[in-house]
Structure formats: C-alpha cells, structure tokens
C-alpha cells in the first residue's frame, strides 16, 4: 500500500489545522507523527482515513483519490484508534470486540482472546466496559484496531493510560504489524516509544510538517517534505 498526501490543507472557521502537507507512506514501515496538542497530527490521521474533507489538496491511496464523493471514500482494510475509542460501554470487553469483528467476519474469537490476554484483559469477565479504567478502555480500542490484521493501521496516542508492561506489548504488536507488511502510522505528542518503533518520524507544529527524521530502523524511501 502507498498513501500520497499532496499539498493537503484543512481550514476550520478561522483556523488552518492542516497547512500544505505533502508526505508519502508505504507498506512495511512504521511512521511516527510527533507534535504537541494542536500540532495537526490527529487531524492528519483523520484525513488519512477519510473522516474529513480537505479544503485543498488531496490524498491518493494506491493511486486512487480518497474522500467523500469518490469511489474510495475510506481506505480499504484499515484499523483505527483516533482520540477516545467509541465503545458500547454496557457490553463486556469480549462482547464488544465480537460485535465489531462480526461486521467484516475477519477476526475470530481466538484472535480476540489472544490479544486480550496479551494486554492483560480477561476475556471471560462480564464486567461492562463502563467500569473499566481509562487504560483498559484504551486496550480495547487498540485490540479493535489490530485484531483483523489490517493493511493500514492508524493509532492516535496509543500509549496513553498504559502501564509499562502494556506499553511494551503494544510496541511489540506494532512491530508485528510492520513485520507482516502493514503500513502503520502512530501519532504521539512526545513519547520516547516513538523513537524505538518508528522508521520515520514526522515532526508537526501548527498544522505544518517542520522536520522529518528519516533512515531510522527501516527503509524510509517514499517520504518527502
């Protein structure tokens, strides 16, 4: 998979939240988006999965225009965690993940149980998600994004609310996604974990790309400022 962002801008009211962004991303690599709150990294993730309509510029996914009014309104085969996970809180974790999995029929109960156990969640628990801590809800959102082994993974601040052991597990899951050839984009405000997992780090400020660290763990070809 290749995603090309071409001079993408987004204006909301009087604010330019994305300002002339040009980047490209390719499969088999982890791309980090680093920046403080308001830097534009979450808005860029939303654009990459077709959730916002650009004011100008656009996004190509494998050569096809992405967005509302096009044949490809959303990327195919994508797993997403952006901001707070939208979760049915009266369900148990296992029931909720089963409901999500039933939409496409790709992830099995075994896939869900394996990920829950790796992240320290009890698949047999009947406790409703509304009783979960923030970190536990975060884990449910991460599992929902990864359980179908999608070709494109978009994660917004996935380490928030996690203990050290769970951070290590999520980092390993991201590495495994890269290893199977997925394109992974991880946004983080300033976490050292990004330095450990990202092949390329895109630094953002004020809706713009201000710097790109290339040639890290993997092949960084295909990223341009």
mmCIF file of C-alpha atoms in Angstrom:
data_model
loop_
_atom_site.group_PDB
_atom_site.id
_atom_site.type_symbol
_atom_site.label_atom_id
_atom_site.label_comp_id
_atom_site.label_asym_id
_atom_site.label_seq_id
_atom_site.Cartn_x
_atom_site.Cartn_y
_atom_site.Cartn_z
ATOM 1 C CA UNK A 1 0.000 0.000 0.000
ATOM 2 C CA UNK A 2 1.144 3.519 -0.775
ATOM 3 C CA UNK A 3 -0.522 6.675 0.501
ATOM 4 C CA UNK A 4 0.449 10.021 -1.021
ATOM 5 C CA UNK A 5 -0.625 13.286 0.616
ATOM 6 C CA UNK A 6 -0.471 16.142 -1.888
ATOM 7 C CA UNK A 7 -0.483 19.755 -0.626
ATOM 8 C CA UNK A 8 -3.235 18.926 1.866
ATOM 9 C CA UNK A 9 -4.826 21.827 3.751
ATOM 10 C CA UNK A 10 -7.824 21.955 6.047
ATOM 11 C CA UNK A 11 -9.440 25.139 7.324
ATOM 12 C CA UNK A 12 -11.973 25.090 10.167
ATOM 13 C CA UNK A 13 -13.525 28.506 10.689
ATOM 14 C CA UNK A 14 -10.639 30.916 11.097
ATOM 15 C CA UNK A 15 -8.107 28.184 11.860
ATOM 16 C CA UNK A 16 -5.874 26.362 9.393
ATOM 17 C CA UNK A 17 -5.479 22.992 11.099
ATOM 18 C CA UNK A 18 -3.510 21.394 8.258
ATOM 19 C CA UNK A 19 -1.302 23.647 6.162
ATOM 20 C CA UNK A 20 0.055 22.424 2.814
ATOM 21 C CA UNK A 21 1.057 18.911 3.942
ATOM 22 C CA UNK A 22 2.910 16.756 1.400
ATOM 23 C CA UNK A 23 4.010 13.292 2.528
ATOM 24 C CA UNK A 24 4.002 9.733 1.338
ATOM 25 C CA UNK A 25 3.760 6.495 3.280
ATOM 26 C CA UNK A 26 4.401 2.907 2.230
ATOM 27 C CA UNK A 27 3.728 -0.596 3.494
ATOM 28 C CA UNK A 28 6.109 -2.453 5.760
ATOM 29 C CA UNK A 29 7.098 0.575 7.818
ATOM 30 C CA UNK A 30 6.095 2.498 10.934
ATOM 31 C CA UNK A 31 5.672 6.256 10.506
ATOM 32 C CA UNK A 32 5.558 8.409 13.612
ATOM 33 C CA UNK A 33 3.747 11.741 13.847
ATOM 34 C CA UNK A 34 5.232 13.784 16.670
ATOM 35 C CA UNK A 35 3.867 17.055 17.956
ATOM 36 C CA UNK A 36 2.104 18.718 20.848
ATOM 37 C CA UNK A 37 -1.657 19.013 21.144
ATOM 38 C CA UNK A 38 -2.900 21.210 18.324
ATOM 39 C CA UNK A 39 0.028 20.388 16.046
ATOM 40 C CA UNK A 40 -2.257 18.767 13.471
ATOM 41 C CA UNK A 41 -1.237 15.137 13.899
ATOM 42 C CA UNK A 42 -4.701 13.896 14.915
ATOM 43 C CA UNK A 43 -6.324 15.861 12.102
ATOM 44 C CA UNK A 44 -3.866 14.300 9.650
ATOM 45 C CA UNK A 45 -4.835 10.827 10.892
ATOM 46 C CA UNK A 46 -8.480 11.728 10.380
ATOM 47 C CA UNK A 47 -7.680 12.815 6.836
ATOM 48 C CA UNK A 48 -5.795 9.576 6.135
ATOM 49 C CA UNK A 49 -8.857 7.501 6.965
ATOM 50 C CA UNK A 50 -11.279 9.721 5.050
ATOM 51 C CA UNK A 51 -13.024 11.280 8.042
ATOM 52 C CA UNK A 52 -12.508 14.878 6.933
ATOM 53 C CA UNK A 53 -12.852 16.589 3.549
ATOM 54 C CA UNK A 54 -9.751 18.617 2.621
ATOM 55 C CA UNK A 55 -10.127 22.325 1.927
ATOM 56 C CA UNK A 56 -7.466 21.944 -0.746
ATOM 57 C CA UNK A 57 -5.080 19.269 -1.925
ATOM 58 C CA UNK A 58 -5.849 15.607 -1.526
ATOM 59 C CA UNK A 59 -4.805 12.061 -0.684
ATOM 60 C CA UNK A 60 -4.125 9.145 -3.027
ATOM 61 C CA UNK A 61 -4.330 5.554 -1.780
ATOM 62 C CA UNK A 62 -2.622 3.225 -4.252
ATOM 63 C CA UNK A 63 -3.205 5.833 -6.916
ATOM 64 C CA UNK A 64 -6.913 6.337 -6.201
ATOM 65 C CA UNK A 65 -8.283 9.606 -4.830
ATOM 66 C CA UNK A 66 -9.526 9.237 -1.255
ATOM 67 C CA UNK A 67 -12.528 11.117 0.057
ATOM 68 C CA UNK A 68 -16.190 11.969 0.000
ATOM 69 C CA UNK A 69 -17.733 11.842 -3.464
ATOM 70 C CA UNK A 70 -15.057 9.483 -4.820
ATOM 71 C CA UNK A 71 -15.231 5.700 -5.363
ATOM 72 C CA UNK A 72 -12.872 5.336 -2.380
ATOM 73 C CA UNK A 73 -14.472 7.283 0.459
ATOM 74 C CA UNK A 74 -12.403 5.382 3.045
ATOM 75 C CA UNK A 75 -9.254 3.262 2.755
ATOM 76 C CA UNK A 76 -9.936 -0.438 2.448
ATOM 77 C CA UNK A 77 -8.690 -2.719 5.215
ATOM 78 C CA UNK A 78 -7.872 -0.146 7.887
ATOM 79 C CA UNK A 79 -7.676 -0.370 11.674
ATOM 80 C CA UNK A 80 -8.109 2.926 13.501
ATOM 81 C CA UNK A 81 -7.722 4.296 17.019
ATOM 82 C CA UNK A 82 -8.278 8.051 16.984
ATOM 83 C CA UNK A 83 -8.900 10.043 20.170
ATOM 84 C CA UNK A 84 -11.230 8.276 22.644
ATOM 85 C CA UNK A 85 -12.407 4.878 21.378
ATOM 86 C CA UNK A 86 -16.118 4.821 20.543
ATOM 87 C CA UNK A 87 -17.157 1.896 22.700
ATOM 88 C CA UNK A 88 -20.533 0.467 23.721
ATOM 89 C CA UNK A 89 -19.937 0.747 27.434
ATOM 90 C CA UNK A 90 -22.721 -1.533 28.610
ATOM 91 C CA UNK A 91 -21.023 -4.506 26.896
ATOM 92 C CA UNK A 92 -18.184 -6.550 28.304
ATOM 93 C CA UNK A 93 -14.868 -6.233 26.510
ATOM 94 C CA UNK A 94 -15.228 -9.592 24.775
ATOM 95 C CA UNK A 95 -18.812 -8.949 23.714
ATOM 96 C CA UNK A 96 -17.949 -5.543 22.293
ATOM 97 C CA UNK A 97 -14.977 -6.860 20.315
ATOM 98 C CA UNK A 98 -17.101 -9.730 18.991
ATOM 99 C CA UNK A 99 -19.683 -7.201 17.790
ATOM 100 C CA UNK A 100 -17.007 -5.191 15.984
ATOM 101 C CA UNK A 101 -15.498 -8.356 14.493
ATOM 102 C CA UNK A 102 -18.895 -9.513 13.215
ATOM 103 C CA UNK A 103 -19.090 -6.559 10.793
ATOM 104 C CA UNK A 104 -16.428 -7.956 8.478
ATOM 105 C CA UNK A 105 -16.102 -11.507 9.773
ATOM 106 C CA UNK A 106 -12.297 -11.445 9.644
ATOM 107 C CA UNK A 107 -11.199 -11.714 13.289
ATOM 108 C CA UNK A 108 -12.096 -14.906 15.155
ATOM 109 C CA UNK A 109 -12.833 -15.362 18.846
ATOM 110 C CA UNK A 110 -9.364 -16.899 19.119
ATOM 111 C CA UNK A 111 -7.793 -13.757 17.648
ATOM 112 C CA UNK A 112 -9.665 -11.581 20.144
ATOM 113 C CA UNK A 113 -8.854 -13.770 23.140
ATOM 114 C CA UNK A 114 -5.164 -13.859 22.243
ATOM 115 C CA UNK A 115 -4.914 -10.078 22.085
ATOM 116 C CA UNK A 116 -6.937 -9.553 25.243
ATOM 117 C CA UNK A 117 -4.699 -11.915 27.172
ATOM 118 C CA UNK A 118 -1.527 -10.353 25.783
ATOM 119 C CA UNK A 119 -2.763 -6.988 27.031
ATOM 120 C CA UNK A 120 -3.821 -8.298 30.432
ATOM 121 C CA UNK A 121 -7.597 -8.269 29.888
ATOM 122 C CA UNK A 122 -9.795 -11.167 30.984
ATOM 123 C CA UNK A 123 -11.896 -12.375 28.033
ATOM 124 C CA UNK A 124 -14.225 -14.222 30.436
ATOM 125 C CA UNK A 125 -15.021 -11.150 32.519
ATOM 126 C CA UNK A 126 -18.619 -9.953 32.299
ATOM 127 C CA UNK A 127 -17.876 -6.547 33.775
ATOM 128 C CA UNK A 128 -19.235 -3.789 31.496
ATOM 129 C CA UNK A 129 -16.727 -1.529 29.826
ATOM 130 C CA UNK A 130 -18.191 1.451 31.695
ATOM 131 C CA UNK A 131 -16.458 0.074 34.818
ATOM 132 C CA UNK A 132 -13.068 -0.134 33.076
ATOM 133 C CA UNK A 133 -10.228 2.255 33.782
ATOM 134 C CA UNK A 134 -9.060 4.591 31.022
ATOM 135 C CA UNK A 135 -6.123 2.300 30.328
ATOM 136 C CA UNK A 136 -8.373 -0.743 29.963
ATOM 137 C CA UNK A 137 -10.639 1.100 27.529
ATOM 138 C CA UNK A 138 -7.543 2.148 25.612
ATOM 139 C CA UNK A 139 -6.551 -1.502 25.295
ATOM 140 C CA UNK A 140 -9.991 -2.373 23.911
ATOM 141 C CA UNK A 141 -9.569 0.328 21.266
ATOM 142 C CA UNK A 142 -6.107 -0.958 20.344
ATOM 143 C CA UNK A 143 -7.385 -4.528 20.024
ATOM 144 C CA UNK A 144 -10.262 -3.377 17.814
ATOM 145 C CA UNK A 145 -7.751 -1.619 15.541
ATOM 146 C CA UNK A 146 -5.376 -4.577 15.273
ATOM 147 C CA UNK A 147 -7.449 -7.768 15.576
ATOM 148 C CA UNK A 148 -8.233 -8.040 11.842
ATOM 149 C CA UNK A 149 -4.560 -7.596 10.885
ATOM 150 C CA UNK A 150 -5.385 -4.692 8.539
ATOM 151 C CA UNK A 151 -3.053 -3.449 5.816
ATOM 152 C CA UNK A 152 -3.297 0.099 7.215
ATOM 153 C CA UNK A 153 -3.089 0.864 10.950
ATOM 154 C CA UNK A 154 -3.671 4.394 12.299
ATOM 155 C CA UNK A 155 -3.072 4.879 16.031
ATOM 156 C CA UNK A 156 -3.515 8.159 17.880
ATOM 157 C CA UNK A 157 -1.640 8.310 21.231
ATOM 158 C CA UNK A 158 -1.898 4.527 21.740
ATOM 159 C CA UNK A 159 0.365 4.545 24.817
ATOM 160 C CA UNK A 160 -1.791 6.924 26.872
ATOM 161 C CA UNK A 161 -3.044 5.372 30.091
ATOM 162 C CA UNK A 162 -0.967 2.191 29.767
ATOM 163 C CA UNK A 163 1.421 0.733 32.325
ATOM 164 C CA UNK A 164 4.983 -0.065 31.308
ATOM 165 C CA UNK A 165 4.294 -3.736 30.560
ATOM 166 C CA UNK A 166 1.336 -2.858 28.325
ATOM 167 C CA UNK A 167 3.375 -0.194 26.510
ATOM 168 C CA UNK A 168 5.958 -2.863 25.699
ATOM 169 C CA UNK A 169 3.220 -5.194 24.453
ATOM 170 C CA UNK A 170 1.689 -2.529 22.206
ATOM 171 C CA UNK A 171 5.122 -1.696 20.819
ATOM 172 C CA UNK A 172 5.612 -5.379 20.017
ATOM 173 C CA UNK A 173 2.188 -5.554 18.339
ATOM 174 C CA UNK A 174 3.141 -2.559 16.191
ATOM 175 C CA UNK A 175 6.404 -4.262 15.218
ATOM 176 C CA UNK A 176 4.460 -7.404 14.320
ATOM 177 C CA UNK A 177 2.108 -5.377 12.129
ATOM 178 C CA UNK A 178 5.096 -3.896 10.320
ATOM 179 C CA UNK A 179 6.612 -7.371 10.007
ATOM 180 C CA UNK A 180 3.570 -8.703 8.190
ATOM 181 C CA UNK A 181 3.755 -5.803 5.745
ATOM 182 C CA UNK A 182 1.244 -3.333 7.182
ATOM 183 C CA UNK A 183 1.567 0.427 6.856
ATOM 184 C CA UNK A 184 1.454 1.785 10.415
ATOM 185 C CA UNK A 185 1.109 5.461 11.387
ATOM 186 C CA UNK A 186 1.426 6.298 15.089
ATOM 187 C CA UNK A 187 0.782 9.780 16.485
ATOM 188 C CA UNK A 188 2.338 10.778 19.798
ATOM 189 C CA UNK A 189 2.918 14.124 21.477
ATOM 190 C CA UNK A 190 6.467 13.352 22.626
ATOM 191 C CA UNK A 191 6.887 9.776 23.756
ATOM 192 C CA UNK A 192 10.250 8.049 23.678
ATOM 193 C CA UNK A 193 8.451 4.928 22.480
ATOM 194 C CA UNK A 194 8.129 6.594 19.087
ATOM 195 C CA UNK A 195 11.915 6.651 18.831
ATOM 196 C CA UNK A 196 12.020 2.890 19.367
ATOM 197 C CA UNK A 197 9.373 1.799 16.860
ATOM 198 C CA UNK A 198 9.247 4.377 14.065
ATOM 199 C CA UNK A 199 11.236 4.031 10.849
ATOM 200 C CA UNK A 200 10.435 7.659 10.017
ATOM 201 C CA UNK A 201 9.301 10.425 12.386
ATOM 202 C CA UNK A 202 7.383 13.406 11.016
ATOM 203 C CA UNK A 203 7.535 16.409 13.343
ATOM 204 C CA UNK A 204 4.473 18.659 13.194
ATOM 205 C CA UNK A 205 3.722 22.107 14.592
ATOM 206 C CA UNK A 206 0.838 24.446 13.888
ATOM 207 C CA UNK A 207 -0.612 22.160 11.241
ATOM 208 C CA UNK A 208 2.635 22.002 9.257
ATOM 209 C CA UNK A 209 5.430 19.492 8.771
ATOM 210 C CA UNK A 210 8.514 21.147 10.241
ATOM 211 C CA UNK A 211 11.042 18.316 10.100
ATOM 212 C CA UNK A 212 11.364 14.664 9.079
ATOM 213 C CA UNK A 213 13.736 12.170 10.685
ATOM 214 C CA UNK A 214 14.430 9.545 8.031
ATOM 215 C CA UNK A 215 16.568 6.433 7.717
ATOM 216 C CA UNK A 216 15.859 5.092 11.191
ATOM 217 C CA UNK A 217 15.140 1.379 11.757
ATOM 218 C CA UNK A 218 13.845 0.605 8.286
ATOM 219 C CA UNK A 219 13.623 1.825 4.714
ATOM 220 C CA UNK A 220 12.435 5.441 4.656
ATOM 221 C CA UNK A 221 12.090 5.801 0.891
ATOM 222 C CA UNK A 222 8.906 7.487 -0.231
ATOM 223 C CA UNK A 223 8.695 10.250 2.366
ATOM 224 C CA UNK A 224 9.136 13.765 1.224
ATOM 225 C CA UNK A 225 8.797 17.151 2.810
#
